CSV table of C-alpha atoms in Angstrom, one decimal:
chain,number,residue,atom,x,y,z
W,140,UNK,CA,46.3,34.2,-43.5
W,141,UNK,CA,44.4,37.5,-43.7
W,142,UNK,CA,40.6,37.7,-43.1
W,143,UNK,CA,38.1,39.1,-45.5
W,144,UNK,CA,34.4,39.5,-44.6
W,145,UNK,CA,31.3,40.1,-46.7
W,146,UNK,CA,28.0,41.4,-45.7
W,147,UNK,CA,25.3,40.4,-46.2
W,148,UNK,CA,25.8,36.6,-46.6
W,149,UNK,CA,22.4,36.2,-48.3
W,150,UNK,CA,19.9,38.7,-49.7
W,151,UNK,CA,16.6,38.4,-51.4
W,152,UNK,CA,15.1,41.4,-53.1
W,153,UNK,CA,12.4,42.3,-55.6
W,154,UNK,CA,13.1,43.1,-59.2
W,155,UNK,CA,14.0,46.7,-59.8
W,156,UNK,CA,15.6,47.4,-56.4
W,157,UNK,CA,19.2,48.0,-55.7
W,158,UNK,CA,21.4,45.9,-53.5
W,159,UNK,CA,24.7,46.8,-51.8
W,160,UNK,CA,27.3,44.2,-50.8
W,161,UNK,CA,30.2,45.1,-48.6
W,162,UNK,CA,33.6,43.6,-48.6
W,163,UNK,CA,36.0,44.3,-45.8
W,164,UNK,CA,39.6,43.3,-45.1
W,165,UNK,CA,39.7,42.9,-41.3
W,166,UNK,CA,43.4,42.8,-40.5
W,167,UNK,CA,45.3,44.2,-43.4
W,168,UNK,CA,45.2,47.1,-45.8
W,169,UNK,CA,43.8,46.0,-49.1
W,170,UNK,CA,45.2,48.1,-51.9
W,171,UNK,CA,43.4,46.0,-54.5
W,172,UNK,CA,40.0,44.3,-54.3
W,173,UNK,CA,38.4,42.0,-56.8
W,174,UNK,CA,34.8,41.2,-57.4
W,175,UNK,CA,33.7,37.9,-58.9
W,176,UNK,CA,30.4,36.3,-59.6
W,177,UNK,CA,29.8,32.5,-59.8
W,178,UNK,CA,26.9,30.7,-61.4
W,179,UNK,CA,25.9,27.2,-60.1
W,180,UNK,CA,28.5,24.6,-60.9
W,181,UNK,CA,30.7,27.1,-62.7
W,182,UNK,CA,34.0,28.7,-61.8
W,183,UNK,CA,34.5,32.2,-60.7
W,184,UNK,CA,34.2,35.0,-63.3
W,185,UNK,CA,36.1,38.2,-62.6
W,186,UNK,CA,33.8,41.2,-62.8
W,187,UNK,CA,36.1,44.1,-61.9
W,188,UNK,CA,39.3,45.1,-60.2
W,189,UNK,CA,39.4,48.1,-57.9
W,190,UNK,CA,42.3,50.0,-56.4
W,191,UNK,CA,41.8,52.2,-53.4
W,192,UNK,CA,40.9,55.7,-54.3
W,193,UNK,CA,40.5,55.1,-58.0
W,194,UNK,CA,37.9,54.0,-60.4
W,195,UNK,CA,37.3,50.3,-60.9
W,196,UNK,CA,38.4,48.5,-64.0
W,197,UNK,CA,35.7,46.3,-65.4
W,198,UNK,CA,36.0,43.1,-67.4
W,199,UNK,CA,34.7,43.0,-70.9
W,200,UNK,CA,30.9,42.4,-70.9
W,201,UNK,CA,30.3,43.7,-67.4
W,202,UNK,CA,28.1,46.8,-67.3
W,203,UNK,CA,29.7,49.4,-65.1
W,204,UNK,CA,26.5,51.3,-64.7
W,205,UNK,CA,24.8,48.1,-63.5
W,206,UNK,CA,27.4,47.0,-61.1
W,207,UNK,CA,28.7,50.0,-59.2
W,208,UNK,CA,32.0,49.5,-57.3
W,209,UNK,CA,33.4,51.8,-54.7
W,210,UNK,CA,36.7,51.3,-53.0
W,211,UNK,CA,36.8,54.4,-50.8
W,212,UNK,CA,39.2,53.1,-48.1
W,213,UNK,CA,41.9,50.5,-47.7
W,214,UNK,CA,39.6,48.2,-45.8
W,215,UNK,CA,36.3,48.5,-47.6
W,216,UNK,CA,34.9,48.0,-51.1
W,217,UNK,CA,31.2,47.9,-52.0
W,218,UNK,CA,29.4,46.4,-55.0
W,219,UNK,CA,26.0,47.9,-55.7
W,220,UNK,CA,23.7,45.9,-58.1
W,221,UNK,CA,21.4,48.6,-59.5
W,222,UNK,CA,17.9,47.9,-60.6
W,223,UNK,CA,18.4,44.2,-60.0
W,224,UNK,CA,16.7,41.6,-62.2
W,225,UNK,CA,16.3,37.8,-61.8
W,226,UNK,CA,19.2,37.2,-64.2
W,227,UNK,CA,21.5,39.0,-61.7
W,228,UNK,CA,20.8,36.3,-59.2
W,229,UNK,CA,24.2,34.7,-58.5
W,230,UNK,CA,26.9,34.1,-55.9
W,231,UNK,CA,29.1,37.2,-55.5
W,232,UNK,CA,32.6,36.8,-54.0
W,233,UNK,CA,35.1,39.5,-53.3
W,234,UNK,CA,38.8,39.1,-52.7
W,235,UNK,CA,41.5,41.4,-51.4
W,236,UNK,CA,45.2,41.8,-51.7
W,237,UNK,CA,47.7,44.2,-50.2
W,238,UNK,CA,51.3,45.2,-50.3
W,239,UNK,CA,52.2,42.9,-47.5
W,240,UNK,CA,50.5,39.8,-48.9
W,241,UNK,CA,51.3,38.5,-52.3
W,242,UNK,CA,48.1,36.6,-52.7
W,243,UNK,CA,44.4,37.2,-52.8
W,244,UNK,CA,42.2,36.4,-49.8
W,245,UNK,CA,38.6,35.6,-50.5
W,246,UNK,CA,35.4,36.6,-48.6
W,247,UNK,CA,32.7,34.0,-47.8
W,248,UNK,CA,30.5,35.2,-50.6
W,249,UNK,CA,27.0,36.7,-50.9
W,250,UNK,CA,24.1,34.8,-52.3
W,251,UNK,CA,21.8,37.3,-54.2
W,252,UNK,CA,18.3,36.2,-55.2
W,253,UNK,CA,16.2,38.6,-57.2
W,254,UNK,CA,12.5,37.7,-57.4
J,28,UNK,CA,45.0,35.1,-73.2
J,29,UNK,CA,45.7,32.8,-70.3
J,30,UNK,CA,43.5,29.7,-70.1
J,31,UNK,CA,43.4,27.3,-67.2
J,32,UNK,CA,42.1,23.7,-67.5
J,33,UNK,CA,41.4,21.2,-64.8
J,34,UNK,CA,41.1,17.5,-65.2
J,35,UNK,CA,39.0,15.6,-64.2
J,36,UNK,CA,35.9,17.7,-63.9
J,37,UNK,CA,34.6,15.3,-61.2
J,38,UNK,CA,36.2,12.5,-59.2
J,39,UNK,CA,34.7,10.0,-56.8
J,40,UNK,CA,37.0,7.8,-54.7
J,41,UNK,CA,36.7,5.6,-51.6
J,42,UNK,CA,38.1,6.8,-48.3
J,43,UNK,CA,41.8,6.3,-47.8
J,44,UNK,CA,42.8,6.5,-51.4
J,45,UNK,CA,45.6,8.8,-52.6
J,46,UNK,CA,44.6,11.0,-55.5
J,47,UNK,CA,45.9,13.5,-58.0
J,48,UNK,CA,44.1,16.6,-59.4
J,49,UNK,CA,45.5,18.1,-62.5
J,50,UNK,CA,45.8,21.7,-63.7
J,51,UNK,CA,47.2,23.1,-66.9
J,52,UNK,CA,47.7,26.6,-68.2
J,53,UNK,CA,48.5,27.9,-71.6
J,54,UNK,CA,50.9,30.7,-70.9
J,55,UNK,CA,53.9,29.6,-68.8
J,56,UNK,CA,54.9,33.1,-67.9
J,57,UNK,CA,53.1,33.1,-64.5
J,58,UNK,CA,53.9,34.8,-61.3
J,59,UNK,CA,52.4,32.2,-59.0
J,60,UNK,CA,49.8,29.5,-58.9
J,61,UNK,CA,47.3,28.9,-56.2
J,62,UNK,CA,45.0,25.9,-55.2
J,63,UNK,CA,41.7,26.6,-53.5
J,64,UNK,CA,39.0,24.6,-52.0
J,65,UNK,CA,35.3,25.6,-52.2
J,66,UNK,CA,32.5,23.9,-50.2
J,67,UNK,CA,29.0,24.2,-51.6
J,68,UNK,CA,27.6,27.7,-51.1
J,69,UNK,CA,30.8,29.0,-49.5
J,70,UNK,CA,33.7,31.2,-50.4
J,71,UNK,CA,37.2,30.0,-51.3
J,72,UNK,CA,39.8,28.7,-48.9
J,73,UNK,CA,43.4,29.0,-50.0
J,74,UNK,CA,45.2,25.6,-49.7
J,75,UNK,CA,48.6,26.2,-51.3
J,76,UNK,CA,50.4,29.0,-53.1
J,77,UNK,CA,53.4,28.2,-55.3
J,78,UNK,CA,55.7,30.9,-56.5
J,79,UNK,CA,57.0,30.6,-60.1
J,80,UNK,CA,60.5,29.9,-58.8
J,81,UNK,CA,59.2,27.0,-56.6
J,82,UNK,CA,58.7,23.4,-57.6
J,83,UNK,CA,56.3,22.3,-54.9
J,84,UNK,CA,54.6,23.2,-51.6
J,85,UNK,CA,53.3,20.9,-48.9
J,86,UNK,CA,50.7,21.4,-46.2
J,87,UNK,CA,49.7,18.3,-44.2
J,88,UNK,CA,48.2,15.7,-46.5
J,89,UNK,CA,48.4,18.1,-49.5
J,90,UNK,CA,51.2,18.5,-51.9
J,91,UNK,CA,51.2,20.8,-54.9
J,92,UNK,CA,53.8,20.7,-57.6
J,93,UNK,CA,54.5,23.1,-60.4
J,94,UNK,CA,56.2,22.6,-63.7
J,95,UNK,CA,56.1,26.0,-65.2
J,96,UNK,CA,57.8,25.1,-68.5
J,97,UNK,CA,55.2,22.6,-69.4
J,98,UNK,CA,52.3,24.6,-67.9
J,99,UNK,CA,51.2,22.1,-65.4
J,100,UNK,CA,50.5,21.7,-61.7
J,101,UNK,CA,49.2,18.8,-59.7
J,102,UNK,CA,47.5,18.7,-56.3
J,103,UNK,CA,48.2,15.4,-54.5
J,104,UNK,CA,45.9,14.4,-51.6
J,105,UNK,CA,47.1,11.6,-49.5
J,106,UNK,CA,44.8,9.3,-47.5
J,107,UNK,CA,41.7,11.0,-48.6
J,108,UNK,CA,38.8,11.5,-46.1
J,109,UNK,CA,35.1,12.3,-46.5
J,110,UNK,CA,35.8,15.8,-45.2
J,111,UNK,CA,38.0,16.4,-48.3
J,112,UNK,CA,34.8,16.3,-50.4
J,113,UNK,CA,34.6,19.7,-52.1
J,114,UNK,CA,35.4,21.5,-55.4
J,115,UNK,CA,39.1,22.2,-55.9
J,116,UNK,CA,40.1,25.2,-58.0
J,117,UNK,CA,43.4,26.0,-59.6
J,118,UNK,CA,44.2,29.6,-60.4
J,119,UNK,CA,47.3,31.4,-61.9
J,120,UNK,CA,48.5,34.9,-61.5
J,121,UNK,CA,50.5,36.4,-64.3
J,122,UNK,CA,52.1,39.4,-62.5
J,123,UNK,CA,52.4,40.6,-59.0
J,124,UNK,CA,49.1,42.1,-57.9
J,125,UNK,CA,47.2,41.1,-61.0
J,126,UNK,CA,44.1,39.1,-61.5
J,127,UNK,CA,43.7,35.4,-61.0
J,128,UNK,CA,42.6,33.2,-63.9
J,129,UNK,CA,40.6,30.2,-62.6
J,130,UNK,CA,40.1,26.8,-63.9
J,131,UNK,CA,36.7,25.2,-63.9
J,132,UNK,CA,37.4,23.1,-60.9
J,133,UNK,CA,37.4,19.4,-60.0
J,134,UNK,CA,34.5,18.3,-57.9
J,135,UNK,CA,35.8,15.6,-55.5
J,136,UNK,CA,33.7,13.2,-53.5
J,137,UNK,CA,35.3,10.9,-51.0
J,138,UNK,CA,33.0,8.1,-50.0
J,139,UNK,CA,33.1,6.6,-46.5
């Protein structure tokens, strides 16, 4: 299957700072990327869907000014958590799909801890 | 709105046992269904993908079945091993390229 990477794998930051998480498709062109967050012992919650070159579509209840998503190329999407607060601490996972593959491939996740 | 339910929420079995994990979904008009495995603190590993026209898929000791009309899928694990301990997630996709809707997962523990 295809490979998706995320960077960083773990980040700790102070309240009020912004954090950027990168999601890359390493060996295929990802026309669509998805961002999820996961709280302990819960399932994945879709935050937004982004198509290359266009604005992301956010799920209900997700603040688009808080969680900035950029999908500027077919291999890279970024999620920026702006002015992070402790309640933003979570496990963030991206996935990617492309025209060749009819399924989503998931990254290894990023553990964000806001102090 | 599609809803996916997984039963049981947790399962503990002795090594060597065959087991079945269940997944049900409310809207049978799906494009495909996917089973994933997640280890603690890790991302998702895709196990099996079943297209809506298929009845089952097999990979090694894993077999997944799909009954679209009744809105059910099962994941069968044969001869379970301690290394199978993880959370297993079921997800459905309603159209090509669309979002996945996940179940809450089944946390499996295989005891040596």
